[in-house]
PDB file of C-alpha atoms (C1' of nucleotides) in Angstrom:
ATOM      1  CA  MET J 101      16.636  30.037 146.795  1.00 45.00           C
ATOM      2  CA  SER J 102      18.869  28.886 144.022  1.00 46.00           C
ATOM      3  CA  LYS J 103      21.878  29.902 146.026  1.00 52.00           C
ATOM      4  CA  GLN J 104      21.894  26.254 146.915  1.00 56.00           C
ATOM      5  CA  LEU J 105      21.165  25.117 143.404  1.00 60.00           C
ATOM      6  CA  SER J 106      23.778  27.145 141.666  1.00 61.00           C
ATOM      7  CA  GLY J 107      26.251  25.944 144.219  1.00 61.00           C
ATOM      8  CA  ASP J 108      25.304  22.371 143.535  1.00 64.00           C
ATOM      9  CA  LEU J 109      25.707  22.856 139.848  1.00 64.00           C
ATOM     10  CA  ALA J 110      28.898  24.812 139.935  1.00 58.00           C
ATOM     11  CA  ARG J 111      30.540  22.424 142.304  1.00 53.00           C
ATOM     12  CA  ALA J 112      29.254  19.243 143.708  1.00 52.00           C
ATOM     13  CA  ASP J 113      26.458  16.902 142.714  1.00 75.00           C
ATOM     14  CA  SER J 114      27.802  15.085 139.727  1.00 81.00           C
ATOM     15  CA  LEU J 115      24.410  13.849 138.553  1.00 87.00           C
ATOM     16  CA  ALA J 116      22.908  17.324 138.454  1.00 90.00           C
ATOM     17  CA  ARG J 117      26.004  18.553 136.698  1.00 87.00           C
ATOM     18  CA  GLU J 118      25.908  15.796 134.178  1.00 88.00           C
ATOM     19  CA  ILE J 119      22.277  16.495 133.365  1.00 91.00           C
ATOM     20  CA  PHE J 120      22.934  20.194 133.115  1.00 91.00           C
ATOM     21  CA  SER J 121      25.842  19.583 130.775  1.00 88.00           C
ATOM     22  CA  ASP J 122      23.731  17.302 128.622  1.00 89.00           C
ATOM     23  CA  ILE J 123      20.958  19.825 128.402  1.00 92.00           C
ATOM     24  CA  ALA J 124      22.880  23.071 128.134  1.00 92.00           C
ATOM     25  CA  ASN J 125      23.887  22.734 124.525  1.00 92.00           C
ATOM     26  CA  LYS J 126      22.343  24.623 121.694  1.00 92.00           C
ATOM     27  CA  TRP J 127      21.111  21.689 119.614  1.00 95.00           C
ATOM     28  CA  ALA J 128      19.273  20.007 122.444  1.00 96.00           C
ATOM     29  CA  LEU J 129      17.601  23.245 123.442  1.00 95.00           C
ATOM     30  CA  LEU J 130      16.694  24.169 119.889  1.00 94.00           C
ATOM     31  CA  ILE J 131      15.159  20.753 119.325  1.00 96.00           C
ATOM     32  CA  ILE J 132      13.073  21.097 122.454  1.00 96.00           C
ATOM     33  CA  GLU J 133      11.895  24.511 121.349  1.00 95.00           C
ATOM     34  CA  THR J 134      11.065  23.221 117.914  1.00 95.00           C
ATOM     35  CA  ILE J 135       9.037  20.256 119.068  1.00 97.00           C
ATOM     36  CA  GLY J 136       7.112  22.521 121.389  1.00 96.00           C
ATOM     37  CA  ASP J 137       3.723  21.145 122.262  1.00 96.00           C
ATOM     38  CA  ALA J 138       3.383  19.456 118.922  1.00 97.00           C
ATOM     39  CA  THR J 139       4.306  16.035 117.614  1.00 98.00           C
ATOM     40  CA  LYS J 140       7.016  16.160 115.015  1.00 97.00           C
ATOM     41  CA  ARG J 141       8.566  13.710 112.645  1.00 97.00           C
ATOM     42  CA  PHE J 142      12.258  13.304 112.137  1.00 97.00           C
ATOM     43  CA  THR J 143      12.250  15.030 108.767  1.00 96.00           C
ATOM     44  CA  GLU J 144      10.202  17.924 110.047  1.00 96.00           C
ATOM     45  CA  LEU J 145      12.732  18.541 112.760  1.00 96.00           C
ATOM     46  CA  LYS J 146      15.560  18.190 110.292  1.00 95.00           C
ATOM     47  CA  VAL J 147      14.007  20.979 108.239  1.00 94.00           C
ATOM     48  CA  GLU J 148      12.869  23.249 111.052  1.00 94.00           C
ATOM     49  CA  VAL J 149      15.959  23.173 113.226  1.00 93.00           C
ATOM     50  CA  ASP J 150      17.990  24.859 110.609  1.00 85.00           C
ATOM     51  CA  GLY J 151      21.610  24.105 110.165  1.00 90.00           C
ATOM     52  CA  ILE J 152      21.421  20.854 112.075  1.00 95.00           C
ATOM     53  CA  SER J 153      22.961  17.828 110.458  1.00 96.00           C
ATOM     54  CA  HIS J 154      21.321  14.453 110.202  1.00 96.00           C
ATOM     55  CA  LYS J 155      23.815  13.073 112.647  1.00 96.00           C
ATOM     56  CA  MET J 156      23.436  15.754 115.292  1.00 96.00           C
ATOM     57  CA  LEU J 157      19.676  15.454 115.115  1.00 97.00           C
ATOM     58  CA  THR J 158      19.594  11.706 115.749  1.00 97.00           C
ATOM     59  CA  GLN J 159      22.286  12.023 118.348  1.00 96.00           C
ATOM     60  CA  ASN J 160      20.531  14.718 120.322  1.00 96.00           C
ATOM     61  CA  LEU J 161      17.142  13.060 119.973  1.00 97.00           C
ATOM     62  CA  ARG J 162      18.642   9.950 121.531  1.00 96.00           C
ATOM     63  CA  LEU J 163      20.081  12.034 124.287  1.00 95.00           C
ATOM     64  CA  LEU J 164      16.741  13.645 125.015  1.00 96.00           C
ATOM     65  CA  GLU J 165      15.008  10.292 124.850  1.00 96.00           C
ATOM     66  CA  ARG J 166      17.507   8.759 127.223  1.00 95.00           C
ATOM     67  CA  ASN J 167      16.845  11.474 129.762  1.00 95.00           C
ATOM     68  CA  GLY J 168      13.108  11.053 129.386  1.00 96.00           C
ATOM     69  CA  LEU J 169      12.482  14.459 127.815  1.00 97.00           C
ATOM     70  CA  VAL J 170      11.008  13.180 124.581  1.00 97.00           C
ATOM     71  CA  VAL J 171       9.110  10.072 123.664  1.00 97.00           C
ATOM     72  CA  ARG J 172       9.854   8.345 120.412  1.00 97.00           C
ATOM     73  CA  VAL J 173       6.957   6.547 118.747  1.00 97.00           C
ATOM     74  CA  VAL J 174       7.798   4.268 115.854  1.00 96.00           C
ATOM     75  CA  HIS J 175       5.026   3.457 113.407  1.00 95.00           C
ATOM     76  CA  PRO J 176       5.673   0.099 111.764  1.00 92.00           C
ATOM     77  CA  THR J 177       4.624   1.340 108.359  1.00 93.00           C
ATOM     78  CA  VAL J 178       6.561   1.457 105.178  1.00 91.00           C
ATOM     79  CA  PRO J 179       8.145   3.829 104.709  1.00 92.00           C
ATOM     80  CA  PRO J 180       8.732   4.103 108.444  1.00 93.00           C
ATOM     81  CA  ARG J 181       7.455   7.032 110.425  1.00 96.00           C
ATOM     82  CA  VAL J 182       8.703   8.175 113.787  1.00 97.00           C
ATOM     83  CA  ASP J 183       7.038  10.758 115.944  1.00 98.00           C
ATOM     84  CA  TYR J 184       8.670  12.790 118.658  1.00 98.00           C
ATOM     85  CA  THR J 185       6.810  14.455 121.493  1.00 98.00           C
ATOM     86  CA  LEU J 186       7.897  16.193 124.655  1.00 98.00           C
ATOM     87  CA  THR J 187       7.181  14.489 127.941  1.00 98.00           C
ATOM     88  CA  GLU J 188       6.052  16.445 130.967  1.00 98.00           C
ATOM     89  CA  PRO J 189       9.625  17.020 132.144  1.00 98.00           C
ATOM     90  CA  GLY J 190      10.421  18.046 128.591  1.00 98.00           C
ATOM     91  CA  GLN J 191       7.582  20.534 128.563  1.00 98.00           C
ATOM     92  CA  ALA J 192       8.730  21.942 131.865  1.00 98.00           C
ATOM     93  CA  LEU J 193      12.198  22.445 130.473  1.00 97.00           C
ATOM     94  CA  ARG J 194      10.730  24.012 127.380  1.00 97.00           C
ATOM     95  CA  ALA J 195       9.185  26.690 129.542  1.00 97.00           C
ATOM     96  CA  THR J 196      12.621  27.725 130.733  1.00 96.00           C
ATOM     97  CA  VAL J 197      13.988  27.649 127.211  1.00 95.00           C
ATOM     98  CA  ASP J 198      11.108  29.864 126.169  1.00 95.00           C
ATOM     99  CA  ALA J 199      12.314  32.279 128.799  1.00 96.00           C
ATOM    100  CA  MET J 200      15.784  32.229 127.289  1.00 95.00           C
ATOM    101  CA  CYS J 201      14.288  32.931 123.882  1.00 93.00           C
ATOM    102  CA  ASP J 202      12.310  35.826 125.273  1.00 94.00           C
ATOM    103  CA  TRP J 203      15.483  37.096 126.867  1.00 96.00           C
ATOM    104  CA  THR J 204      17.348  36.948 123.584  1.00 94.00           C
ATOM    105  CA  GLN J 205      14.626  38.902 121.861  1.00 92.00           C
ATOM    106  CA  ARG J 206      14.312  41.439 124.651  1.00 94.00           C
ATOM    107  CA  TYR J 207      18.030  42.260 124.811  1.00 96.00           C
ATOM    108  CA  LEU J 208      18.874  41.922 121.158  1.00 94.00           C
ATOM    109  CA  GLY J 209      19.471  45.635 120.833  1.00 94.00           C
ATOM    110  CA  GLU J 210      21.594  45.989 123.966  1.00 96.00           C
ATOM    111  CA  ILE J 211      23.733  43.059 122.953  1.00 95.00           C
ATOM    112  CA  GLU J 212      24.247  44.331 119.467  1.00 93.00           C
ATOM    113  CA  GLU J 213      25.272  47.686 120.826  1.00 94.00           C
ATOM    114  CA  ALA J 214      27.583  46.115 123.413  1.00 95.00           C
ATOM    115  CA  ARG J 215      29.274  44.217 120.651  1.00 93.00           C
ATOM    116  CA  SER J 216      29.939  47.244 118.543  1.00 92.00           C
ATOM    117  CA  ARG J 217      31.258  49.053 121.591  1.00 91.00           C
ATOM    118  CA  PHE J 218      33.567  46.179 122.398  1.00 88.00           C
ATOM    119  CA  THR J 219      37.050  46.798 121.112  1.00 75.00           C
ATOM    120  CA  GLY J 220      38.455  43.320 121.239  1.00 59.00           C
TER     121      GLY J 220
ATOM    122  CA  MET G 248       3.793  34.010 122.381  1.00 45.00           C
ATOM    123  CA  SER G 249       7.100  32.334 121.814  1.00 46.00           C
ATOM    124  CA  LYS G 250       5.668  30.548 118.835  1.00 52.00           C
ATOM    125  CA  GLN G 251       7.214  33.420 117.001  1.00 56.00           C
ATOM    126  CA  LEU G 252      10.387  33.394 119.038  1.00 59.00           C
ATOM    127  CA  SER G 253      11.113  29.742 118.743  1.00 62.00           C
ATOM    128  CA  GLY G 254      10.500  30.039 115.040  1.00 61.00           C
ATOM    129  CA  ASP G 255      12.972  32.869 114.837  1.00 64.00           C
ATOM    130  CA  LEU G 256      15.566  30.920 116.717  1.00 64.00           C
ATOM    131  CA  ALA G 257      15.086  27.638 114.968  1.00 58.00           C
ATOM    132  CA  ARG G 258      15.140  29.185 111.565  1.00 54.00           C
ATOM    133  CA  ALA G 259      15.696  32.699 110.608  1.00 52.00           C
ATOM    134  CA  ASP G 260      17.203  35.668 112.376  1.00 75.00           C
ATOM    135  CA  SER G 261      20.894  35.024 112.291  1.00 81.00           C
ATOM    136  CA  LEU G 262      21.721  37.534 115.019  1.00 87.00           C
ATOM    137  CA  ALA G 263      19.319  35.966 117.494  1.00 90.00           C
ATOM    138  CA  ARG G 264      20.639  32.568 116.557  1.00 88.00           C
ATOM    139  CA  GLU G 265      24.222  33.647 116.965  1.00 88.00           C
ATOM    140  CA  ILE G 266      23.519  35.063 120.396  1.00 91.00           C
ATOM    141  CA  PHE G 267      21.628  31.967 121.404  1.00 91.00           C
ATOM    142  CA  SER G 268      24.481  29.775 120.244  1.00 88.00           C
ATOM    143  CA  ASP G 269      26.969  31.882 122.175  1.00 89.00           C
ATOM    144  CA  ILE G 270      24.924  31.691 125.320  1.00 92.00           C
ATOM    145  CA  ALA G 271      23.626  28.147 125.218  1.00 92.00           C
ATOM    146  CA  ASN G 272      26.807  26.424 126.291  1.00 91.00           C
ATOM    147  CA  LYS G 273      27.431  25.016 129.692  1.00 92.00           C
ATOM    148  CA  TRP G 274      30.476  27.039 130.665  1.00 94.00           C
ATOM    149  CA  ALA G 275      28.919  30.392 129.887  1.00 95.00           C
ATOM    150  CA  LEU G 276      25.782  29.504 131.810  1.00 95.00           C
ATOM    151  CA  LEU G 277      27.687  28.109 134.758  1.00 94.00           C
ATOM    152  CA  ILE G 278      29.819  31.216 134.959  1.00 96.00           C
ATOM    153  CA  ILE G 279      26.733  33.407 134.963  1.00 96.00           C
ATOM    154  CA  GLU G 280      25.197  31.312 137.720  1.00 94.00           C
ATOM    155  CA  THR G 281      28.381  31.467 139.734  1.00 95.00           C
ATOM    156  CA  ILE G 282      28.824  35.213 139.525  1.00 97.00           C
ATOM    157  CA  GLY G 283      25.225  35.641 140.572  1.00 96.00           C
ATOM    158  CA  ASP G 284      24.577  39.007 142.138  1.00 96.00           C
ATOM    159  CA  ALA G 285      28.059  39.171 143.571  1.00 97.00           C
ATOM    160  CA  THR G 286      31.349  40.541 142.324  1.00 98.00           C
ATOM    161  CA  LYS G 287      33.893  37.841 141.738  1.00 97.00           C
ATOM    162  CA  ARG G 288      37.565  37.753 140.942  1.00 97.00           C
ATOM    163  CA  PHE G 289      39.081  35.606 138.276  1.00 97.00           C
ATOM    164  CA  THR G 290      40.574  33.173 140.743  1.00 95.00           C
ATOM    165  CA  GLU G 291      37.361  32.845 142.685  1.00 96.00           C
ATOM    166  CA  LEU G 292      35.539  31.870 139.542  1.00 96.00           C
ATOM    167  CA  LYS G 293      38.317  29.489 138.618  1.00 95.00           C
ATOM    168  CA  VAL G 294      37.790  27.719 141.926  1.00 94.00           C
ATOM    169  CA  GLU G 295      34.009  27.848 142.121  1.00 93.00           C
ATOM    170  CA  VAL G 296      33.155  26.814 138.589  1.00 92.00           C
ATOM    171  CA  ASP G 297      34.600  23.427 139.111  1.00 84.00           C
ATOM    172  CA  GLY G 298      36.286  21.579 136.330  1.00 89.00           C
ATOM    173  CA  ILE G 299      36.765  24.694 134.206  1.00 94.00           C
ATOM    174  CA  SER G 300      40.214  25.301 132.823  1.00 95.00           C
ATOM    175  CA  HIS G 301      42.055  28.578 132.965  1.00 96.00           C
ATOM    176  CA  LYS G 302      41.666  28.930 129.248  1.00 96.00           C
ATOM    177  CA  MET G 303      37.939  28.222 129.071  1.00 96.00           C
ATOM    178  CA  LEU G 304      37.303  30.655 131.872  1.00 96.00           C
ATOM    179  CA  THR G 305      39.086  33.576 130.218  1.00 96.00           C
ATOM    180  CA  GLN G 306      37.605  32.670 126.891  1.00 95.00           C
ATOM    181  CA  ASN G 307      34.043  32.551 128.139  1.00 96.00           C
ATOM    182  CA  LEU G 308      34.473  35.648 130.257  1.00 97.00           C
ATOM    183  CA  ARG G 309      35.568  37.501 127.130  1.00 95.00           C
ATOM    184  CA  LEU G 310      32.565  36.163 125.317  1.00 95.00           C
ATOM    185  CA  LEU G 311      30.219  37.335 128.039  1.00 96.00           C
ATOM    186  CA  GLU G 312      31.951  40.686 128.183  1.00 96.00           C
ATOM    187  CA  ARG G 313      31.705  41.119 124.446  1.00 95.00           C
ATOM    188  CA  ASN G 314      27.975  40.551 124.589  1.00 95.00           C
ATOM    189  CA  GLY G 315      27.608  42.974 127.448  1.00 96.00           C
ATOM    190  CA  LEU G 316      26.563  40.407 130.036  1.00 97.00           C
ATOM    191  CA  VAL G 317      29.431  41.007 132.425  1.00 97.00           C
ATOM    192  CA  VAL G 318      31.549  44.019 133.199  1.00 97.00           C
ATOM    193  CA  ARG G 319      35.235  43.577 133.745  1.00 96.00           C
ATOM    194  CA  VAL G 320      36.894  45.986 136.155  1.00 97.00           C
ATOM    195  CA  VAL G 321      40.663  46.000 136.245  1.00 96.00           C
ATOM    196  CA  HIS G 322      42.341  47.364 139.369  1.00 94.00           C
ATOM    197  CA  PRO G 323      45.766  48.727 138.507  1.00 92.00           C
ATOM    198  CA  THR G 324      47.376  47.235 141.583  1.00 92.00           C
ATOM    199  CA  VAL G 325      50.198  44.796 141.877  1.00 91.00           C
ATOM    200  CA  PRO G 326      49.484  41.991 141.805  1.00 91.00           C
ATOM    201  CA  PRO G 327      46.633  42.824 139.470  1.00 93.00           C
ATOM    202  CA  ARG G 328      43.052  42.284 140.458  1.00 95.00           C
ATOM    203  CA  VAL G 329      40.105  41.947 138.127  1.00 97.00           C
ATOM    204  CA  ASP G 330      36.477  41.953 139.183  1.00 97.00           C
ATOM    205  CA  TYR G 331      33.585  40.532 137.256  1.00 98.00           C
ATOM    206  CA  THR G 332      29.976  41.538 137.742  1.00 98.00           C
ATOM    207  CA  LEU G 333      26.786  40.820 135.849  1.00 98.00           C
ATOM    208  CA  THR G 334      25.161  43.662 133.973  1.00 98.00           C
ATOM    209  CA  GLU G 335      21.427  44.078 133.930  1.00 98.00           C
ATOM    210  CA  PRO G 336      21.045  41.929 130.809  1.00 98.00           C
ATOM    211  CA  GLY G 337      23.299  39.430 132.511  1.00 97.00           C
ATOM    212  CA  GLN G 338      21.112  39.392 135.594  1.00 98.00           C
ATOM    213  CA  ALA G 339      18.035  38.925 133.464  1.00 98.00           C
ATOM    214  CA  LEU G 340      19.628  35.946 131.792  1.00 97.00           C
ATOM    215  CA  ARG G 341      20.663  34.597 135.146  1.00 97.00           C
ATOM    216  CA  ALA G 342      17.023  34.460 136.139  1.00 97.00           C
ATOM    217  CA  THR G 343      16.338  32.088 133.291  1.00 96.00           C
ATOM    218  CA  VAL G 344      19.372  29.994 134.133  1.00 95.00           C
ATOM    219  CA  ASP G 345      18.099  29.798 137.693  1.00 95.00           C
ATOM    220  CA  ALA G 346      14.930  28.366 136.260  1.00 96.00           C
ATOM    221  CA  MET G 347      16.933  25.737 134.439  1.00 95.00           C
ATOM    222  CA  CYS G 348      18.712  24.865 137.678  1.00 93.00           C
ATOM    223  CA  ASP G 349      15.420  24.560 139.487  1.00 94.00           C
ATOM    224  CA  TRP G 350      14.205  22.354 136.697  1.00 95.00           C
ATOM    225  CA  THR G 351      17.226  20.092 136.993  1.00 94.00           C
ATOM    226  CA  GLN G 352      16.674  19.729 140.713  1.00 92.00           C
ATOM    227  CA  ARG G 353      12.950  19.197 140.354  1.00 94.00           C
ATOM    228  CA  TYR G 354      13.235  16.411 137.786  1.00 96.00           C
ATOM    229  CA  LEU G 355      16.387  14.776 139.022  1.00 94.00           C
ATOM    230  CA  GLY G 356      14.509  11.690 140.101  1.00 94.00           C
ATOM    231  CA  GLU G 357      12.440  11.325 136.936  1.00 96.00           C
ATOM    232  CA  ILE G 358      15.508  11.700 134.777  1.00 95.00           C
ATOM    233  CA  GLU G 359      17.506   9.200 136.755  1.00 94.00           C
ATOM    234  CA  GLU G 360      14.683   6.725 136.475  1.00 95.00           C
ATOM    235  CA  ALA G 361      14.229   7.384 132.758  1.00 95.00           C
ATOM    236  CA  ARG G 362      17.893   6.661 132.265  1.00 93.00           C
ATOM    237  CA  SER G 363      17.791   3.351 134.030  1.00 93.00           C
ATOM    238  CA  ARG G 364      14.697   2.417 132.052  1.00 91.00           C
ATOM    239  CA  PHE G 365      16.406   3.309 128.800  1.00 88.00           C
ATOM    240  CA  THR G 366      17.813   0.269 127.115  1.00 76.00           C
ATOM    241  CA  GLY G 367      20.253   1.847 124.745  1.00 61.00           C
TER     242      GLY G 367
ATOM    243  C1'  DC X 245      47.191  37.340 140.004  1.00 97.66           C
ATOM    244  C1'  DA X 246      45.278  37.793 135.457  1.00 97.66           C
ATOM    245  C1'  DG X 247      45.915  36.600 130.986  1.00 97.66           C
ATOM    246  C1'  DA X 248      48.172  35.896 126.348  1.00 97.66           C
ATOM    247  C1'  DA X 249      50.328  32.542 123.601  1.00 97.66           C
ATOM    248  C1'  DT X 250      51.779  28.091 122.027  1.00 97.66           C
ATOM    249  C1'  DC X 251      51.456  23.210 121.346  1.00 97.66           C
ATOM    250  C1'  DC X 252      48.730  19.303 120.483  1.00 97.66           C
ATOM    251  C1'  DG X 253      45.483  15.226 121.346  1.00 97.66           C
ATOM    252  C1'  DC X 254      41.032  13.912 121.039  1.00 97.66           C
ATOM    253  C1'  DG X 255      36.318  14.309 120.334  1.00 97.66           C
ATOM    254  C1'  DT X 256      32.791  16.803 117.850  1.00 97.66           C
ATOM    255  C1'  DG X 257      30.400  16.995 114.053  1.00 97.66           C
ATOM    256  C1'  DG X 258      29.963  17.143 108.771  1.00 97.66           C
ATOM    257  C1'  DA X 259      29.604  14.335 104.416  1.00 97.66           C
ATOM    258  C1'  DT X 260      28.641  10.235 102.411  1.00 97.66           C
ATOM    259  C1'  DA X 261      27.061   5.659 101.705  1.00 97.66           C
ATOM    260  C1'  DC X 262      24.394   1.764 103.151  1.00 97.66           C
ATOM    261  C1'  DT X 263      20.149  -0.920 105.549  1.00 97.66           C
ATOM    262  C1'  DG X 264      15.127  -1.965 106.759  1.00 97.66           C
TER     263       DG X 264
ATOM    264  C1'  DC W 148      11.753   7.803 105.705  1.00 97.66           C
ATOM    265  C1'  DA W 149      14.508   6.972 109.740  1.00 97.66           C
ATOM    266  C1'  DG W 150      18.570   5.353 111.311  1.00 97.66           C
ATOM    267  C1'  DT W 151      23.415   3.300 111.515  1.00 97.66           C
ATOM    268  C1'  DA W 152      28.135   3.230 110.103  1.00 97.66           C
ATOM    269  C1'  DT W 153      32.408   4.902 108.384  1.00 97.66           C
ATOM    270  C1'  DC W 154      35.701   8.279 107.288  1.00 97.66           C
ATOM    271  C1'  DC W 155      38.032  12.447 108.321  1.00 97.66           C
ATOM    272  C1'  DA W 156      38.931  17.425 109.076  1.00 97.66           C
ATOM    273  C1'  DC W 157      38.742  20.971 112.166  1.00 97.66           C
ATOM    274  C1'  DG W 158      38.372  23.169 116.374  1.00 97.66           C
ATOM    275  C1'  DC W 159      37.556  22.613 121.246  1.00 97.66           C
ATOM    276  C1'  DG W 160      39.781  22.570 125.140  1.00 97.66           C
ATOM    277  C1'  DG W 161      43.612  20.912 128.412  1.00 97.66           C
ATOM    278  C1'  DA W 162      48.513  21.576 129.898  1.00 97.66           C
ATOM    279  C1'  DT W 163      52.217  24.432 129.950  1.00 97.66           C
ATOM    280  C1'  DT W 164      55.012  28.494 129.552  1.00 97.66           C
ATOM    281  C1'  DC W 165      55.819  33.311 129.594  1.00 97.66           C
ATOM    282  C1'  DT W 166      54.619  38.522 130.637  1.00 97.66           C
ATOM    283  C1'  DG W 167      53.103  42.831 133.388  1.00 97.66           C
TER     284       DG W 167
END
DNA sequence: CAGAATCCGCGTGGATACTG
DNA sequence: CAGTATCCACGCGGATTCTG
């Protein structure tokens, strides 16, 4: 089934590859996870995605917006307020990121052990 | 269910975060996809994971090996031959990467359209 | 063939300061 | 508060060379 897909990604279709490369970076994925099915403000994300810089947050939010994974709602109040929410494609991607998170949790022990065994 | 997990990743547990950061990069994921359930040689991977440099390939293979996601079998022949295979944790991760590939394929159109609509 | 090592440019990404 | 802009260091990552 994804024999085809993995082939496409590893080799050919430049659009699919470009999207994959955009998406497959830790900040983008962590932001998606953090928004979840909620609506979050910029500052909330800044706090909850720990370690992320102001710059990386805006940058990746723009990236996600550009690809239609999040919607950005600006409230013309003062002080300004901007809400971020996942779109349906974004939610669908989140499901797969959830799976990666589950994986991490599930194999935490094995990985830790593999590391200690690794004489590198 | 992954309310907890995403929280852990976004914030706290440094080990989980470290692993996630290791894994969530395009080269590592593409390599995992490319190995699949087969056994691949270094050169095969070099060819099939297109655009990857010699250096990035070795580097990421070491990373995956260190975390116990691939096994590296050296055949003491001349010229040397090295085989790479996914471990069980590696295979489990591959399943989630497959999901990401499916997602990319599924939403290709939406994303393309979102991009053209995006006035940035 | 697999990979270690070296050199080095360029982009990533942090810190800071400034607008609306 | 959210976002843009500027500056700059550091490290990613490519190209090349050298071993076993």
